[in-house]
Short mmCIF file of C-alpha atoms in Angstrom, two decimals:
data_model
loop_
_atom_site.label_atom_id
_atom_site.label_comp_id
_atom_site.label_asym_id
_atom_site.label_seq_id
_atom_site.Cartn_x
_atom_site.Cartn_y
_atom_site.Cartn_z
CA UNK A 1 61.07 114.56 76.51
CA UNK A 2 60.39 117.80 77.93
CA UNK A 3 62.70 120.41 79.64
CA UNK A 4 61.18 119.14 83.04
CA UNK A 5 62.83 115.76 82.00
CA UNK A 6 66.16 116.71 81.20
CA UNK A 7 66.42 118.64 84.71
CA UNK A 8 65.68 115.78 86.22
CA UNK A 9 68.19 113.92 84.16
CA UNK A 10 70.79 116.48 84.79
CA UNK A 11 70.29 116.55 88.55
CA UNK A 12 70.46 112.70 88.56
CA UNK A 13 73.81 112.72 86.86
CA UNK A 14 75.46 115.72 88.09
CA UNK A 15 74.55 113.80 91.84
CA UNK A 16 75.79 110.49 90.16
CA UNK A 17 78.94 112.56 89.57
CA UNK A 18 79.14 113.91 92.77
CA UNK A 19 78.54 110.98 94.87
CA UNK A 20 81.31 108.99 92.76
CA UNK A 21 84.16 111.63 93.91
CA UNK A 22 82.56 112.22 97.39
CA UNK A 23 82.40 108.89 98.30
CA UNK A 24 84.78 106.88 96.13
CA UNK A 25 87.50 108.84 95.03
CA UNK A 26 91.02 109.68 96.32
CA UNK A 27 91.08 109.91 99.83
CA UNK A 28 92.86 113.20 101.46
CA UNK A 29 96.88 113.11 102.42
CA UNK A 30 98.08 112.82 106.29
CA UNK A 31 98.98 110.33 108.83
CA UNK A 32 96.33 111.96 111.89
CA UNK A 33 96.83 110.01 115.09
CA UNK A 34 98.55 107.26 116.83
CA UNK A 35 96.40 104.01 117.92
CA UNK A 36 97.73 102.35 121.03
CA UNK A 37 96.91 98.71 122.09
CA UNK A 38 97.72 97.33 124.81
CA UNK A 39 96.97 93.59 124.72
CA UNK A 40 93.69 93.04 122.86
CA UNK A 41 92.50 96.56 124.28
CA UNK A 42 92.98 99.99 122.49
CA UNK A 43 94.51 101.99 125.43
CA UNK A 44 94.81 105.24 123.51
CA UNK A 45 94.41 107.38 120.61
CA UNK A 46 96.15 110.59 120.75
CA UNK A 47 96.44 113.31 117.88
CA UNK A 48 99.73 113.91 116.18
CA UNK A 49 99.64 117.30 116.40
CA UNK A 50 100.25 117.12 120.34
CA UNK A 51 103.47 116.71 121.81
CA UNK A 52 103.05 114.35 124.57
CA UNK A 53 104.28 111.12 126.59
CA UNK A 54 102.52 108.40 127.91
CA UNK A 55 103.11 105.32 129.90
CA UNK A 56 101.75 102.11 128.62
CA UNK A 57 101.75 99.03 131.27
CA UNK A 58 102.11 95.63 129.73
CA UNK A 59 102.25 92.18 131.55
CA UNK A 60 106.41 92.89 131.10
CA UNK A 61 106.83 96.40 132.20
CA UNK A 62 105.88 99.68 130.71
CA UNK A 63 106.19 101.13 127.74
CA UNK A 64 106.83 105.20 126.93
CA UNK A 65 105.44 106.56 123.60
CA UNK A 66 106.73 109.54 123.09
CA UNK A 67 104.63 112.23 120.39
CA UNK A 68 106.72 115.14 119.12
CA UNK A 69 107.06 116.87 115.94
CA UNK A 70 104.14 114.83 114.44
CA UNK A 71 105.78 111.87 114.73
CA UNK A 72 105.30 109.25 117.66
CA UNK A 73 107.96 106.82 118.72
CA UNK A 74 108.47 104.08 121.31
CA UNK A 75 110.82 105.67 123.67
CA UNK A 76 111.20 102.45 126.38
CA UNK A 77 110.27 99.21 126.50
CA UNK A 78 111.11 96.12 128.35
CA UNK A 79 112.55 93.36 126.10
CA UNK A 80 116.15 93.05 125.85
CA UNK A 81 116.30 93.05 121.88
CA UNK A 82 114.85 96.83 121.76
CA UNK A 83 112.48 95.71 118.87
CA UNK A 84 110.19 98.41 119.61
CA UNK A 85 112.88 101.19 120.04
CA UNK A 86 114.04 100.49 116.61
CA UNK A 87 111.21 101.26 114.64
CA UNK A 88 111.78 104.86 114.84
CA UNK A 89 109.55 107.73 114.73
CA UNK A 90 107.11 106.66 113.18
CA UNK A 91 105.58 109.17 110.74
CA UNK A 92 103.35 107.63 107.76
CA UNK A 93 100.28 106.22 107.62
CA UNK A 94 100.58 102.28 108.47
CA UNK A 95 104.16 102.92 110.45
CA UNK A 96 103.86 100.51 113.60
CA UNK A 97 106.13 99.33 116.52
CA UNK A 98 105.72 96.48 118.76
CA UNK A 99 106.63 95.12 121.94
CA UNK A 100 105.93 91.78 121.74
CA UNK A 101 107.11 91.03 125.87
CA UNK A 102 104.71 93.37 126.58
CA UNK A 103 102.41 93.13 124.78
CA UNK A 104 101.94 96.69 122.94
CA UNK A 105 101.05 98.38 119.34
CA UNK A 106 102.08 101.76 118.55
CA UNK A 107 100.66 102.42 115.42
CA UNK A 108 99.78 105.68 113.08
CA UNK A 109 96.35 106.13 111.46
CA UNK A 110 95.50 108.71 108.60
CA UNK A 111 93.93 108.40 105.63
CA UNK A 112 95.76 108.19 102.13
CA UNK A 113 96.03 105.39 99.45
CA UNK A 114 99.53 103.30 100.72
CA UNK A 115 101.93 102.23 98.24
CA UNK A 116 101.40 97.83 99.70
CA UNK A 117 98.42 96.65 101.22
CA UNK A 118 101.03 94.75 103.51
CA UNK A 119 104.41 94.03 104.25
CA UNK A 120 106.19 90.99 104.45
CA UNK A 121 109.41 90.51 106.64
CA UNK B 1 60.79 107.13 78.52
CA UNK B 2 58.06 108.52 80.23
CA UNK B 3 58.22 111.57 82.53
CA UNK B 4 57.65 108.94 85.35
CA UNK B 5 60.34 106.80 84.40
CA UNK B 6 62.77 109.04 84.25
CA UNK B 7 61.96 110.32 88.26
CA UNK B 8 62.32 106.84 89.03
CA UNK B 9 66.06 107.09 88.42
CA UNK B 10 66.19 109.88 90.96
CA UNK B 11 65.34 107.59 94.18
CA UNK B 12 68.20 104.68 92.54
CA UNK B 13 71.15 107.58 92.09
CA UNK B 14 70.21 108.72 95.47
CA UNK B 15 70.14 104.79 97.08
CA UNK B 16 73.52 104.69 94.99
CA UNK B 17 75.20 107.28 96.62
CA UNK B 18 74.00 106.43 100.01
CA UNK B 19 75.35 102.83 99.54
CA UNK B 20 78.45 102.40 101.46
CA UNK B 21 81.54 101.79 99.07
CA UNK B 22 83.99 98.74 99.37
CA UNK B 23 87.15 99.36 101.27
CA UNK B 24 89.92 97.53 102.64
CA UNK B 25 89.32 97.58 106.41
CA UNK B 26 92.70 96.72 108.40
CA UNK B 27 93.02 95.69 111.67
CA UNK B 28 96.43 94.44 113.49
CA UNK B 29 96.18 92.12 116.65
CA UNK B 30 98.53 90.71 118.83
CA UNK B 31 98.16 86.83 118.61
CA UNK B 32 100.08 83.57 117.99
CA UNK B 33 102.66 85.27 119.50
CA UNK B 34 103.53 87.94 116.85
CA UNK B 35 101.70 90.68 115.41
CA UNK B 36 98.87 90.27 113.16
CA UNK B 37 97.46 92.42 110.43
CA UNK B 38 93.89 91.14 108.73
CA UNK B 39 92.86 92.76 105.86
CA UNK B 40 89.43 92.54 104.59
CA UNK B 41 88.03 94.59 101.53
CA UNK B 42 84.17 94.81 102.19
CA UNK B 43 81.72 97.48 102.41
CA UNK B 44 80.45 96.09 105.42
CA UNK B 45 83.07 97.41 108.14
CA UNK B 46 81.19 95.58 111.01
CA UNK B 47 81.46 92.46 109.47
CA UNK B 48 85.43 92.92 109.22
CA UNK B 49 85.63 93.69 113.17
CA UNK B 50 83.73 91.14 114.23
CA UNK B 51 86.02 88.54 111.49
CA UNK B 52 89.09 90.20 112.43
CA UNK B 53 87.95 89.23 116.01
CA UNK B 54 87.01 85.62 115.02
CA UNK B 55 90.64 85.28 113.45
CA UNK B 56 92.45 86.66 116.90
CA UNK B 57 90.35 83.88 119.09
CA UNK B 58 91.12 80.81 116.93
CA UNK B 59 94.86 81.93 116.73
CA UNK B 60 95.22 82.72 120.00
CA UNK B 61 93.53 78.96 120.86
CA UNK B 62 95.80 77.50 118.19
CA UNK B 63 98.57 78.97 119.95
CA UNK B 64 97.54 77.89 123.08
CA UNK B 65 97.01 74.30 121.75
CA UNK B 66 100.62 74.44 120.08
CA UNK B 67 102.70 76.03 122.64
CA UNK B 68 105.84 73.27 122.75
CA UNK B 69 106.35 74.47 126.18
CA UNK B 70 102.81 75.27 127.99
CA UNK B 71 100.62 72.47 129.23
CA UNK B 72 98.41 72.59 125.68
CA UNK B 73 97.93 69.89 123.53
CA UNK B 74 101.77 70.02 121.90
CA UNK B 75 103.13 70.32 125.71
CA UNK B 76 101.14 67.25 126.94
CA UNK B 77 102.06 65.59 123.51
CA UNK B 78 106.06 66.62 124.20
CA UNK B 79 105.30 65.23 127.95
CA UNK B 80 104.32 61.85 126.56
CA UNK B 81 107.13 61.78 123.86
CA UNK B 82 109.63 62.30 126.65
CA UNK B 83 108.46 58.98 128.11
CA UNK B 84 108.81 57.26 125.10
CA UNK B 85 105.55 55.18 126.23
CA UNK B 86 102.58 54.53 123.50
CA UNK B 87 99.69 57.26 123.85
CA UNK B 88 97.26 58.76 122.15
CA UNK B 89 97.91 62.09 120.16
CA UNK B 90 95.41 64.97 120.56
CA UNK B 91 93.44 64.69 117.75
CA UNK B 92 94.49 68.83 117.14
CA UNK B 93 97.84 67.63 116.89
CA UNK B 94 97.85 64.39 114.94
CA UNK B 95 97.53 66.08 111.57
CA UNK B 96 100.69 68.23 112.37
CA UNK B 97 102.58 65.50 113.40
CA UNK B 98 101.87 63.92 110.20
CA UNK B 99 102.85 67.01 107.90
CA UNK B 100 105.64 67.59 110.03
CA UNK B 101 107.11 64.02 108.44
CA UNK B 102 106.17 64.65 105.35
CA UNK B 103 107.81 68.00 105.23
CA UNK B 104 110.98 66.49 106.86
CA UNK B 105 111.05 63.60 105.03
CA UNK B 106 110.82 66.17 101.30
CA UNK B 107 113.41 68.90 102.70
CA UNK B 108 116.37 65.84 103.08
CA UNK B 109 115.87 66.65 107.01
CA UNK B 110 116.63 70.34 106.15
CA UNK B 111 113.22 71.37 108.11
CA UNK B 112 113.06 69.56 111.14
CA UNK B 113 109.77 70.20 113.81
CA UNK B 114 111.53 68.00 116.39
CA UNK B 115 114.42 70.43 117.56
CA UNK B 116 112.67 71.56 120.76
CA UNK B 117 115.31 71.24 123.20
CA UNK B 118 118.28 72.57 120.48
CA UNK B 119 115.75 75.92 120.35
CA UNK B 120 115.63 76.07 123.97
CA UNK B 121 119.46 75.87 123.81
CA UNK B 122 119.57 78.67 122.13
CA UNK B 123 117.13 80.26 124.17
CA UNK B 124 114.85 80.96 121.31
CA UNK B 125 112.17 79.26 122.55
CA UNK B 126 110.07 82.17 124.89
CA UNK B 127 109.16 85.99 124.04
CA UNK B 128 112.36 87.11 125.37
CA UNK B 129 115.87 85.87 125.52
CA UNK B 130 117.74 86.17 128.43
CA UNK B 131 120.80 88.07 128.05
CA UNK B 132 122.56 84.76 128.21
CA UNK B 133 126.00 83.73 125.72
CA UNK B 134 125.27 81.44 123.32
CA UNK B 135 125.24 77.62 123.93
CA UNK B 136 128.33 75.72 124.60
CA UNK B 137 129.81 73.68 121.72
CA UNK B 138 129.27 70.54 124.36
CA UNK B 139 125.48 71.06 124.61
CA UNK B 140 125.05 70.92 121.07
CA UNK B 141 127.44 68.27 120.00
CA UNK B 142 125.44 66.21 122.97
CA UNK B 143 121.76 67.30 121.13
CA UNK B 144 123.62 66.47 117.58
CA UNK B 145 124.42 63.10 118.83
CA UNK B 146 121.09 62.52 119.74
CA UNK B 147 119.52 63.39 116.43
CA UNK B 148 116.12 63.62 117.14
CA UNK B 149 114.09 63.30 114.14
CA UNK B 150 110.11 63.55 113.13
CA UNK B 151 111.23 59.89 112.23
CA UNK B 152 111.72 58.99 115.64
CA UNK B 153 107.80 59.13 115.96
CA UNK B 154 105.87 56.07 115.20
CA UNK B 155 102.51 56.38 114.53
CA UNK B 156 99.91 54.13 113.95
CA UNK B 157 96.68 55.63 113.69
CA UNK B 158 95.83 57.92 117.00
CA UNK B 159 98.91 56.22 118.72
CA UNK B 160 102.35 57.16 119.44
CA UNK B 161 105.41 56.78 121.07
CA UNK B 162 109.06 57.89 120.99
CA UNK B 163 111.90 55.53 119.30
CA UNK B 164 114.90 58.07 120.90
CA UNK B 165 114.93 59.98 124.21
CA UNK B 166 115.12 63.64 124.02
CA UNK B 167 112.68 64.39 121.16
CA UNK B 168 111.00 67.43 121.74
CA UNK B 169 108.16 68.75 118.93
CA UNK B 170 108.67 73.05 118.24
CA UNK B 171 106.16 72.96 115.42
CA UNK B 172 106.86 77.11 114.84
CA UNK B 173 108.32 76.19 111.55
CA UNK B 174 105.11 75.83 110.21
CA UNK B 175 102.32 75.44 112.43
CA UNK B 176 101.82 79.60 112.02
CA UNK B 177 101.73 78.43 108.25
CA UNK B 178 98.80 76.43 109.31
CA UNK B 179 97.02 78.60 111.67
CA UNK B 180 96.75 81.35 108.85
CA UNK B 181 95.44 78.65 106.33
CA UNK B 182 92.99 77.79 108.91
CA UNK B 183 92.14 81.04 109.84
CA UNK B 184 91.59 82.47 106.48
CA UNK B 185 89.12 78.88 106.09
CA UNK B 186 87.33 80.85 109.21
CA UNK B 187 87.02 84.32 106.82
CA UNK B 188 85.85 82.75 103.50
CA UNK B 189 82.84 80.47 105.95
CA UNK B 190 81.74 83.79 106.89
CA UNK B 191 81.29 84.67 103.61
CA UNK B 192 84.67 87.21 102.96
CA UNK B 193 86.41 86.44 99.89
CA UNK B 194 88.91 89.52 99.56
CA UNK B 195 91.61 89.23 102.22
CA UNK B 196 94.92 89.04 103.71
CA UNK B 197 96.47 87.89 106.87
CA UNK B 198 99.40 88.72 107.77
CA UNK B 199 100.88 86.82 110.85
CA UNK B 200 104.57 88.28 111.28
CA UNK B 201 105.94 87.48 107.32
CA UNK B 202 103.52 84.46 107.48
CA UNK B 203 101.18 86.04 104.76
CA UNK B 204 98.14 84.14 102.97
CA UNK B 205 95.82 86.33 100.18
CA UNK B 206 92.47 85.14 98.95
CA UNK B 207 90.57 87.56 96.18
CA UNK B 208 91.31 91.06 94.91
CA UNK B 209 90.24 94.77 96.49
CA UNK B 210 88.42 95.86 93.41
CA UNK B 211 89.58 95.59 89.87
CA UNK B 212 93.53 95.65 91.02
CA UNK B 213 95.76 93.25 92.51
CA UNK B 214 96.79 92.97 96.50
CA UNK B 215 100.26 94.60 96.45
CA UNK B 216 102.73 93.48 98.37
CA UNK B 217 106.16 94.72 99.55
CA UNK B 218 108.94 92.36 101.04
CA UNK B 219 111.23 93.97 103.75
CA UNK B 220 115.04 94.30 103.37
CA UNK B 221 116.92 92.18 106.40
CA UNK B 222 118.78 95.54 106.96
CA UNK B 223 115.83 97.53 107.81
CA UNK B 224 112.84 99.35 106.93
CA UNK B 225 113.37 99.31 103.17
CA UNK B 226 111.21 97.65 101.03
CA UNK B 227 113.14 95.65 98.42
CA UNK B 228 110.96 93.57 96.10
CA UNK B 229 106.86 93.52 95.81
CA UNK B 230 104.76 91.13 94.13
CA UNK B 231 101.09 91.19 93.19
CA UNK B 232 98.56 88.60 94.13
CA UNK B 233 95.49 87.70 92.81
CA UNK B 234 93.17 84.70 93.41
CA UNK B 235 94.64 82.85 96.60
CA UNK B 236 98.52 82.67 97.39
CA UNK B 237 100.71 82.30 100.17
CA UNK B 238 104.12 84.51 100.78
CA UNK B 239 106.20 83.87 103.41
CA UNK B 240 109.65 85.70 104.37
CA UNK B 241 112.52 83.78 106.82
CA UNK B 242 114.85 85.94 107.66
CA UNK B 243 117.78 86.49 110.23
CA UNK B 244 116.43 89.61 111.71
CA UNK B 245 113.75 88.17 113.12
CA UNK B 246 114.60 87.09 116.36
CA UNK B 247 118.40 87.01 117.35
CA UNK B 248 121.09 88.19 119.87
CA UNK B 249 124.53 89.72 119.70
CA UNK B 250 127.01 88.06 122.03
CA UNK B 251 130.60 89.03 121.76
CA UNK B 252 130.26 90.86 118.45
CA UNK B 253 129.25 87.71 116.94
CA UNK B 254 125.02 88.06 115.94
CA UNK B 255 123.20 84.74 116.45
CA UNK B 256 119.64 84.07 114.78
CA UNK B 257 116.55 81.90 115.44
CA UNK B 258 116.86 79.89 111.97
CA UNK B 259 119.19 76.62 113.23
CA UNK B 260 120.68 74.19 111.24
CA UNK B 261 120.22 70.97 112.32
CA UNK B 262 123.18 69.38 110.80
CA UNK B 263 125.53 71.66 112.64
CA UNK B 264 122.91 72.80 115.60
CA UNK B 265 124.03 76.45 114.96
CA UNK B 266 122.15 79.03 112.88
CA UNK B 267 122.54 78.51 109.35
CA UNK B 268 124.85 81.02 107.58
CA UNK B 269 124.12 80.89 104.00
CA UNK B 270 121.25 83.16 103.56
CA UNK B 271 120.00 86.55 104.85
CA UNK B 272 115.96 85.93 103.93
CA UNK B 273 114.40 83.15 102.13
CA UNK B 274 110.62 84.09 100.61
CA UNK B 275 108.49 81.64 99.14
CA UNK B 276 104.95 82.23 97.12
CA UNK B 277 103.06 79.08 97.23
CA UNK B 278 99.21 78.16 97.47
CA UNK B 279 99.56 76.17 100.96
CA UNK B 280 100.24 78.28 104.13
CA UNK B 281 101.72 75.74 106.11
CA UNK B 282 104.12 74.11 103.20
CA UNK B 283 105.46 77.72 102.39
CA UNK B 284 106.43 78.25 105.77
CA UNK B 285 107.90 75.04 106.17
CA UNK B 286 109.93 75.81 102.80
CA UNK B 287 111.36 79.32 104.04
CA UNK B 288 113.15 77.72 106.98
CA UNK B 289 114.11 74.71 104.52
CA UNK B 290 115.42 76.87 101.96
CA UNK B 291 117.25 79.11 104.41
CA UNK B 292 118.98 76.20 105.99
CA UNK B 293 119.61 74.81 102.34
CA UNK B 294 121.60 78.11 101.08
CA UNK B 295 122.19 78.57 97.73
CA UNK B 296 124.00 75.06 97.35
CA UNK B 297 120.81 73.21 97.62
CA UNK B 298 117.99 75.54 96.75
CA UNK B 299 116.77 73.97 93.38
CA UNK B 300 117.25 70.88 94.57
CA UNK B 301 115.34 70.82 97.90
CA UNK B 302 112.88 73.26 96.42
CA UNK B 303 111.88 70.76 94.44
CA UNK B 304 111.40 68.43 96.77
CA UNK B 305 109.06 70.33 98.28
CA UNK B 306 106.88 71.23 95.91
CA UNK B 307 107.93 74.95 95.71
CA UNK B 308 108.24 76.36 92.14
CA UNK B 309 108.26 80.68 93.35
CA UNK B 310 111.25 81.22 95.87
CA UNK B 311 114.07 83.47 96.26
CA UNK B 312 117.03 83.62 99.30
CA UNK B 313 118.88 86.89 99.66
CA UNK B 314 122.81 85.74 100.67
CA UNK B 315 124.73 87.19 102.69
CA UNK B 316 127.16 89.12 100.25
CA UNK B 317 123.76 90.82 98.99
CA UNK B 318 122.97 88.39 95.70
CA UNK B 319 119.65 87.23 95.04
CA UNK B 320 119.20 83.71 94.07
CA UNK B 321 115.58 82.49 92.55
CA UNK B 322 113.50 80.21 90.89
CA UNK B 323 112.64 81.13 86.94
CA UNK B 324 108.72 81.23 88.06
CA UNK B 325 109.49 83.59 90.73
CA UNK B 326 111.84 85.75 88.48
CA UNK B 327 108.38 86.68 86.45
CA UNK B 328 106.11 87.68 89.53
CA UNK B 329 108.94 89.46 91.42
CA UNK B 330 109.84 93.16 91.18
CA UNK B 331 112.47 95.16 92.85
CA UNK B 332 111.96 98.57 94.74
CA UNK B 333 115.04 99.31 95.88
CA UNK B 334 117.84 100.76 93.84
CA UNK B 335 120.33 99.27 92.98
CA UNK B 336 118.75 96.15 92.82
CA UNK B 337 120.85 92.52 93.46
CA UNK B 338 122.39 90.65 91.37
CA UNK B 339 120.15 88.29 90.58
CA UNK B 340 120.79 84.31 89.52
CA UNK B 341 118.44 81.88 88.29
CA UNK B 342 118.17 78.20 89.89
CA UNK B 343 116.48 75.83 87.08
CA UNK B 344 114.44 73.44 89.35
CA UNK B 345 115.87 69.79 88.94
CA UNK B 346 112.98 67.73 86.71
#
C-alpha cells in the first residue's frame, strides 16, 4: 500500500465518521414553532420566539392561539368542555391541543429525541 | 488491495453519506372524529405523507360509513332496525354486526354496541354536548326496560331484522378499534412495516424504529402526567378507556361517556382501563368491557374475552392487572399505585 493509499483511506473514514454524526446522530435541543391546522389544512406556522395572537375559524367558531414567552396556548375556543383551553401552554416538542367542534390542532414542532414515540390516553 | 480498489470506496462512503437516514416521520390528522397521530419510521419522508394521507381518507370514509346518526351505512342500517322489517345489511357493516355479538355475547353483555339511544340520552352521542342536566331517572329506567341487545338482531346471511323496538347500533366501542386495524392493513400494502397509529388512545404498532423498541407512555386520568409506559415490538394493540375522555359536570356531580348498561348510568368502578392485545378492534371492545366490569369482574370477563395484558386504575388510585401485563408494564410516575394482581380464571 502506498502513502497515496492510506490518504485515501483516511479521507474515506474520517468522511464515514463525519457523515455518521452529521446525519445520524443526536439531533439539537428546542421546541421552534407552532403548526396550526385547521381541518385537513395547515393554516399557520408561526415561530416561538414571537409573541403574537391569531384567530383560527373552524366550522364551530374561532379559535385564539395565543404565543408568548415561547410558549403557545389555546386562549378560546368554542366547545363547551374547554378541551382545548386545558392543555396549557404548550412548551415541548410534541405538546398539542385540540378543538375537536372546530376542528383545530395547535401543535409545537422542534427537533429533539422525545422521551415516547406516542401517548396513550 | 489495489490502488484502484481502494478509490472505489471513496464514491460508496460518499453515496453513504448522501443516503437519506431512517426516521420516524409523524403526522397528526383530524379524522374519525378524534385526533390522529401516524407514525411511520422510513427514510422515504414522501412516502409517509402521502400514507399518512391514505390513512386520513379511509378513516374519514369509515367514519362516514359508521356514523350511528348520519345517513351512512350504520344510519340507514339503524333506519331499518327501527322498523323491525327484514333487510339487507350493507355489506361494510355486516362484519361489525357480527363481532359486535360475539364481543357481547364474551363480555356477559358488559360491552354492548346496541345502546344508541341510552348514548343519545346522555347526550354523548355528537362532538359537543349541550349544556343540558343529565338524563332523568324515567328515561333510563324506560331504555333499561327495553334492553336492547346485539341479540335482538337476527341474522341470516346478508339479512336482518329487529326482534325489539328501540334498538339502535353506536358501534364507537370498537369500530375505531377496527378502523385502525384496517388502516394500518392500508400502511403495511404500501409496503411500511414500522408504524403506529394512534386514533385518540386507540393505538395499534407494527415493527420497530431501528434496533429499539416503540415506547409508549399511558396518560394519568388526572392530567398531563404520564404514569406507566410499555415497549412494543413486532405488532400490538394498546388501548386506554378512561373517564376523562368525554364528560360533563352537572351539579357538582361529573358524568362520563363509559355507560353501564345494567344500570344505564356511567360505570363507577374504574378511572382508566388499558388493554395490550394483537386485535385492534377486540382491545377496544375490552377497555369499555373491563371498565364497566370494575375490579369485581376483571379476571373473569377478561378472560372471556380473550385478553391476557390489562390493567384498570380505580377510583381510590389502586392499580389492578393481569400477571402478563405486570411484566410489560412500567411506572413513571412517583409514587407509583398500589398494584394487585388478578390470576385469569383457567
Amino acid at each position: 500500500m502506498t502513502r497515496g493509499d492510506a490518504l485515501v483511506i483516511m479521507f474515506a473514514a474520517l468522511l464515514a465518521g463525519w457523515s455518521f454524526t452529521e446525519f445520524w446522530g443526536v439531533q439539537g435541543p428546542g421546541a421552534t414553532e407552532v403548526r396550526i391546522v385547521s381541518g385537513n389544512e395547515e393554516f399557520a406556522r408561526l415561530p416561538l420566539a414571537r409573541d403574537t395572537r391569531i384567530d383560527v375559524p373552524g366550522p364551530a367558531g374561532i379559535t385564539r392561539v395565543e404565543i408568548a414567552d415561547g410558549a403557545a396556548r389555546c386562549a378560546r375556543s368554542p366547545g363547551s368542555a374547554g378541551i382545548c383551553q386545558r392543555a396549557g401552554w404548550l412548551r415541548e416538542t410534541g405538546d398539542m391541543a385540540v378543538s375537536l367542534p372546530n376542528r383545530v390542532l395547535i401543535e409545537i414542532l422542534g427537533e429533539g429525541e422525545k422521551q415516547f414515540d406516542s401517548i396513550n390516553h | 488491495m489495489s490502488r484502484s480498489g481502494w478509490l472505489m470506496l471513496l464514491p460508496i462512503a460518499l453515496l453513504l453519506s448522501a443516503c437519506e437516514r431512517p426516521e420516524i416521520h409523524t403526522q397528526r390528522i383530524l379524522a374519525f372524529g378524534t385526533l390522529v397521530e401516524v407514525s411511520i419510521y422510513s427514510a422515504d419522508a414522501e412516502l409517509a405523507r402521502t400514507a399518512t394521507e391514505a390513512v386520513r381518507q379511509d378513516l374519514e370514509r369509515m367514519h362516514r360509513a359508521w356514523h350511528p346518526w348520519e345517513p351512512g351505512a350504520l344510519g340507514r342500517t339503524n333506519e331499518q332496525l327501527a322498523t323491525q322489517n327484514e333487510f339487507s345489511v350493507d355489506p361494510s357493516i355486516l362484519p361489525l354486526l357480527e363481532l359486535g355479538q360475539a364481543l357481547e355475547r364474551r363480555s356477559d353483555g358488559l360491552f354492548n354496541p346496541a345502546m344508541g339511544d341510552l348514548i343519545a340520552l346522555w347526550g354523548f352521542h355528537g362532538d359537543d354536548r349541550p349544556d343540558d342536566p343529565p338524563p332523568a331517572d324515567a328515561q333510563i329506567r324506560q331504555w333499561l326496560e327495553r334492553a336492547p341487545s346485539m341479540a335482538h338482531i337476527e341474522l341470516d346471511g346478508l339479512r336482518a331484522r329487529a326482534t325489539r323496538p328501540g334498538l339502535r347500533l353506536d358501534l364507537g366501542g370498537f369500530a375505531k378499534g377496527y378502523g385502525v386495524d384496517r388502516a394500518m392493513q392500508r400502511l403495511r400494502d404500501m409496503g411500511i412495516e414500522h408504524a403506529i397509529i394512534n386514533a385518540g388512545g386507540d393505538l395499534r404498532a407494527i415493527g420497530q424504529p431501528g434496533n429499539r423498541p416503540w415506547r409508549i407512555g399511558i396518560r394519568h386520568p388526572d392530567g398531563e402526567e404520564i404514569m406507566a409506559s410499555l415497549e412494543l415490538r413486532g405488532d400490538e394493540s394498546v388501548y386506554t378507556s378512561g373517564d376523562y375522555e368525554r364528560y360533563f359536570v352537572y351539579d357538582g356531580i361529573r358524568y362520563h361517556h363509559i355507560l353501564d348498561p345494567r344500570t344505564g348510568q356511567p360505570a363507577r368502578e374504574a378511572r382508566s382501563v388499558t388493554v395490550l392485545h394483537h386485535d385492534g378492534a377486540e382491545a377496544d371492545a375490552a377497555a369499555t368491557a373491563l371498565f364497566v366490569a370494575g375490579p369485581g369482574r376483571f379476571a373473569e370477563i377478561a378472560a372471556g374475552l380473550g385478553i391476557r395484558k390489562a390493567m384498570l386504575l380505580d377510583p381510590q388510585g389502586n392499580m389492578h392487572m393481569t400477571p402478563d401485563m405486570a411484566e410489560r408494564v412500567r411506572f413513571e410516575a412517583e409514587p407509583a399505585p398500589a398494584v394487585r394482581i388478578l390470576e385469569l380464571p383457567r
